[in-house]
Amino acid sequence: SSFTPYIVEMMYQNLRRVMPGSPLESIHYVQFPKADEVIDVATFKVKGGAIDMRTIETSVDRMINILELARQIRNDKGKPVKVPLRRMVICHPDADLIRDLTKVLDIYIKEEMNVEEVVGVSDLGAVAKTKCDPEFSRLGSRAGKRMKEVTTAIR
């Protein structure tokens, strides 16, 4: 039989001698303490002693979407996942999403996408240049004589 309960009981009885006031005769009558404070577990909110599962599910769903997009981009660019990349930049206006993906879930993203660093940016202009070129074959019949005006508006 296990000797751990006997050792724990002996320790409790020794503590009772030096710290009087405990009404309980044995350690085995002591209840587990209740969580009465909010604890931050890896930046996921804890409410009433239980992890907020919706927050975790939302964050993981977002991560899965980002991973799918990243795989598609790597495939389109001819960079297989086996080839390591220096960094992956995630651009999104939502600060919570950026925090979750770069501070909490970055370990999973790094492993899954084979990247050394995950960087979050909320300003698209800081990492990319946007460009819009008109498709003249489609605009030709619709724009007609206003082609130059439409082209200027598009660019």
Short mmCIF file of C-alpha atoms in Angstrom, two decimals:
data_model
loop_
_atom_site.label_atom_id
_atom_site.label_comp_id
_atom_site.label_asym_id
_atom_site.label_seq_id
_atom_site.Cartn_x
_atom_site.Cartn_y
_atom_site.Cartn_z
CA SER A 1 0.00 0.00 0.00
CA SER A 2 1.06 3.60 -0.56
CA PHE A 3 2.87 5.42 2.22
CA THR A 4 2.20 8.96 0.90
CA PRO A 5 -1.05 9.53 2.87
CA TYR A 6 0.77 8.62 6.10
CA ILE A 7 3.63 11.03 5.42
CA VAL A 8 1.19 13.84 4.55
CA GLU A 9 -0.79 13.17 7.73
CA MET A 10 2.39 13.24 9.82
CA MET A 11 3.39 16.59 8.24
CA TYR A 12 -0.08 18.02 8.91
CA GLN A 13 -0.02 16.91 12.55
CA ASN A 14 3.44 18.48 13.04
CA LEU A 15 2.18 21.75 11.52
CA ARG A 16 -0.88 21.70 13.80
CA ARG A 17 1.40 21.63 16.85
CA VAL A 18 3.24 24.81 15.83
CA MET A 19 0.21 26.53 14.26
CA PRO A 20 -2.72 26.01 16.63
CA GLY A 21 -6.21 26.97 15.64
CA SER A 22 -6.97 24.33 13.02
CA PRO A 23 -10.29 22.72 13.97
CA LEU A 24 -9.75 19.74 11.70
CA GLU A 25 -8.24 16.64 13.24
CA SER A 26 -6.78 15.23 10.01
CA ILE A 27 -5.49 16.45 6.66
CA HIS A 28 -8.05 14.16 5.06
CA TYR A 29 -10.90 16.39 6.27
CA VAL A 30 -9.46 19.52 4.65
CA GLN A 31 -11.26 20.66 1.50
CA PHE A 32 -9.45 21.85 -1.61
CA PRO A 33 -9.35 25.64 -1.70
CA LYS A 34 -11.72 27.45 -4.06
CA ALA A 35 -10.30 29.76 -6.69
CA ASP A 36 -11.48 33.25 -5.81
CA GLU A 37 -9.37 35.34 -8.13
CA VAL A 38 -9.02 35.77 -11.85
CA ILE A 39 -5.84 34.18 -13.16
CA ASP A 40 -4.28 34.95 -16.53
CA VAL A 41 -3.18 31.69 -18.14
CA ALA A 42 -1.00 32.40 -21.20
CA THR A 43 -3.08 35.54 -21.84
CA PHE A 44 -6.33 33.59 -22.02
CA LYS A 45 -8.86 34.99 -19.58
CA VAL A 46 -9.88 32.81 -16.66
CA LYS A 47 -13.34 33.47 -15.22
CA GLY A 48 -14.48 32.00 -11.93
CA GLY A 49 -11.65 29.49 -11.86
CA ALA A 50 -12.46 28.03 -15.29
CA ILE A 51 -10.77 28.80 -18.59
CA ASP A 52 -12.94 30.78 -21.00
CA MET A 53 -13.24 28.15 -23.75
CA ARG A 54 -14.82 30.55 -26.25
CA THR A 55 -11.72 32.72 -26.21
CA ILE A 56 -9.49 29.72 -26.83
CA GLU A 57 -11.75 28.35 -29.58
CA THR A 58 -11.90 31.72 -31.32
CA SER A 59 -8.13 32.11 -31.18
CA VAL A 60 -7.50 28.61 -32.50
CA ASP A 61 -10.06 29.07 -35.31
CA ARG A 62 -8.31 32.27 -36.31
CA MET A 63 -4.95 30.48 -36.25
CA ILE A 64 -6.30 27.69 -38.47
CA ASN A 65 -7.56 30.27 -40.99
CA ILE A 66 -4.17 31.99 -41.02
CA LEU A 67 -2.38 28.65 -41.47
CA GLU A 68 -4.62 27.74 -44.42
CA LEU A 69 -3.96 31.10 -46.07
CA ALA A 70 -0.22 30.81 -45.43
CA ARG A 71 -0.11 27.32 -46.95
CA GLN A 72 -1.98 28.59 -50.00
CA ILE A 73 0.42 31.53 -50.40
CA ARG A 74 3.45 29.27 -50.04
CA ASN A 75 1.97 26.89 -52.61
CA ASP A 76 1.22 29.75 -55.05
CA LYS A 77 4.78 31.07 -54.69
CA GLY A 78 6.32 27.61 -55.10
CA LYS A 79 7.78 27.52 -51.57
CA PRO A 80 7.02 24.14 -49.99
CA VAL A 81 6.52 23.99 -46.23
CA LYS A 82 9.68 21.87 -45.96
CA VAL A 83 11.73 24.94 -46.93
CA PRO A 84 12.22 27.13 -43.83
CA LEU A 85 11.46 30.84 -44.04
CA ARG A 86 12.96 33.60 -41.91
CA ARG A 87 9.68 35.22 -40.92
CA MET A 88 5.96 35.29 -41.48
CA VAL A 89 4.14 38.62 -41.35
CA ILE A 90 0.48 38.61 -40.34
CA CYS A 91 -1.32 41.83 -41.22
CA HIS A 92 -4.74 42.47 -39.67
CA PRO A 93 -6.44 45.53 -38.11
CA ASP A 94 -7.62 43.56 -35.04
CA ALA A 95 -5.06 44.01 -32.23
CA ASP A 96 -6.43 41.01 -30.28
CA LEU A 97 -5.91 38.73 -33.26
CA ILE A 98 -2.36 40.00 -33.72
CA ARG A 99 -1.63 39.48 -30.00
CA ASP A 100 -3.05 35.95 -29.99
CA LEU A 101 -1.18 34.88 -33.11
CA THR A 102 2.18 36.49 -32.30
CA LYS A 103 2.38 36.09 -28.52
CA VAL A 104 0.29 33.06 -27.61
CA LEU A 105 -0.06 30.77 -30.63
CA ASP A 106 3.18 31.68 -32.38
CA ILE A 107 4.81 28.42 -31.26
CA TYR A 108 2.27 26.42 -33.24
CA ILE A 109 2.46 28.70 -36.28
CA LYS A 110 6.27 28.53 -36.34
CA GLU A 111 6.21 24.75 -36.21
CA GLU A 112 3.37 24.28 -38.71
CA MET A 113 4.65 26.79 -41.29
CA ASN A 114 8.38 26.19 -40.73
CA VAL A 115 9.21 29.84 -40.02
CA GLU A 116 11.67 31.30 -37.53
CA GLU A 117 9.66 34.38 -36.55
CA VAL A 118 5.99 35.43 -36.56
CA VAL A 119 5.43 39.19 -36.80
CA GLY A 120 2.10 40.99 -36.47
CA VAL A 121 1.32 44.29 -38.17
CA SER A 122 -1.94 46.23 -38.08
CA ASP A 123 -1.06 48.68 -40.89
CA LEU A 124 -1.14 47.11 -44.35
CA GLY A 125 0.73 50.07 -45.84
CA ALA A 126 3.74 49.29 -43.66
CA VAL A 127 4.35 45.89 -45.28
CA ALA A 128 2.74 45.95 -48.72
CA LYS A 129 2.11 48.20 -51.67
CA THR A 130 -1.32 48.01 -53.22
CA LYS A 131 -1.75 48.33 -56.94
CA CYS A 132 -4.77 48.11 -59.19
CA ASP A 133 -4.51 47.73 -62.95
CA PRO A 134 -7.59 47.77 -65.14
CA GLU A 135 -8.42 44.82 -67.40
CA PHE A 136 -8.92 46.57 -70.69
CA SER A 137 -10.48 43.52 -72.33
CA ARG A 138 -13.36 43.66 -69.82
CA LEU A 139 -13.62 47.45 -69.65
CA GLY A 140 -13.52 48.03 -73.40
CA SER A 141 -17.20 47.44 -74.11
CA ARG A 142 -18.43 49.01 -70.87
CA ALA A 143 -16.26 52.13 -70.66
CA GLY A 144 -16.17 52.98 -74.33
CA LYS A 145 -15.16 56.60 -74.85
CA ARG A 146 -14.65 57.13 -71.11
CA MET A 147 -11.83 54.54 -70.97
CA LYS A 148 -9.15 57.09 -70.03
CA GLU A 149 -11.29 58.53 -67.22
CA VAL A 150 -12.13 55.06 -65.86
CA THR A 151 -8.49 53.95 -66.05
CA THR A 152 -7.39 57.02 -64.08
CA ALA A 153 -10.06 56.38 -61.44
CA ILE A 154 -9.00 52.74 -61.06
CA ARG A 155 -5.31 53.54 -60.66
#
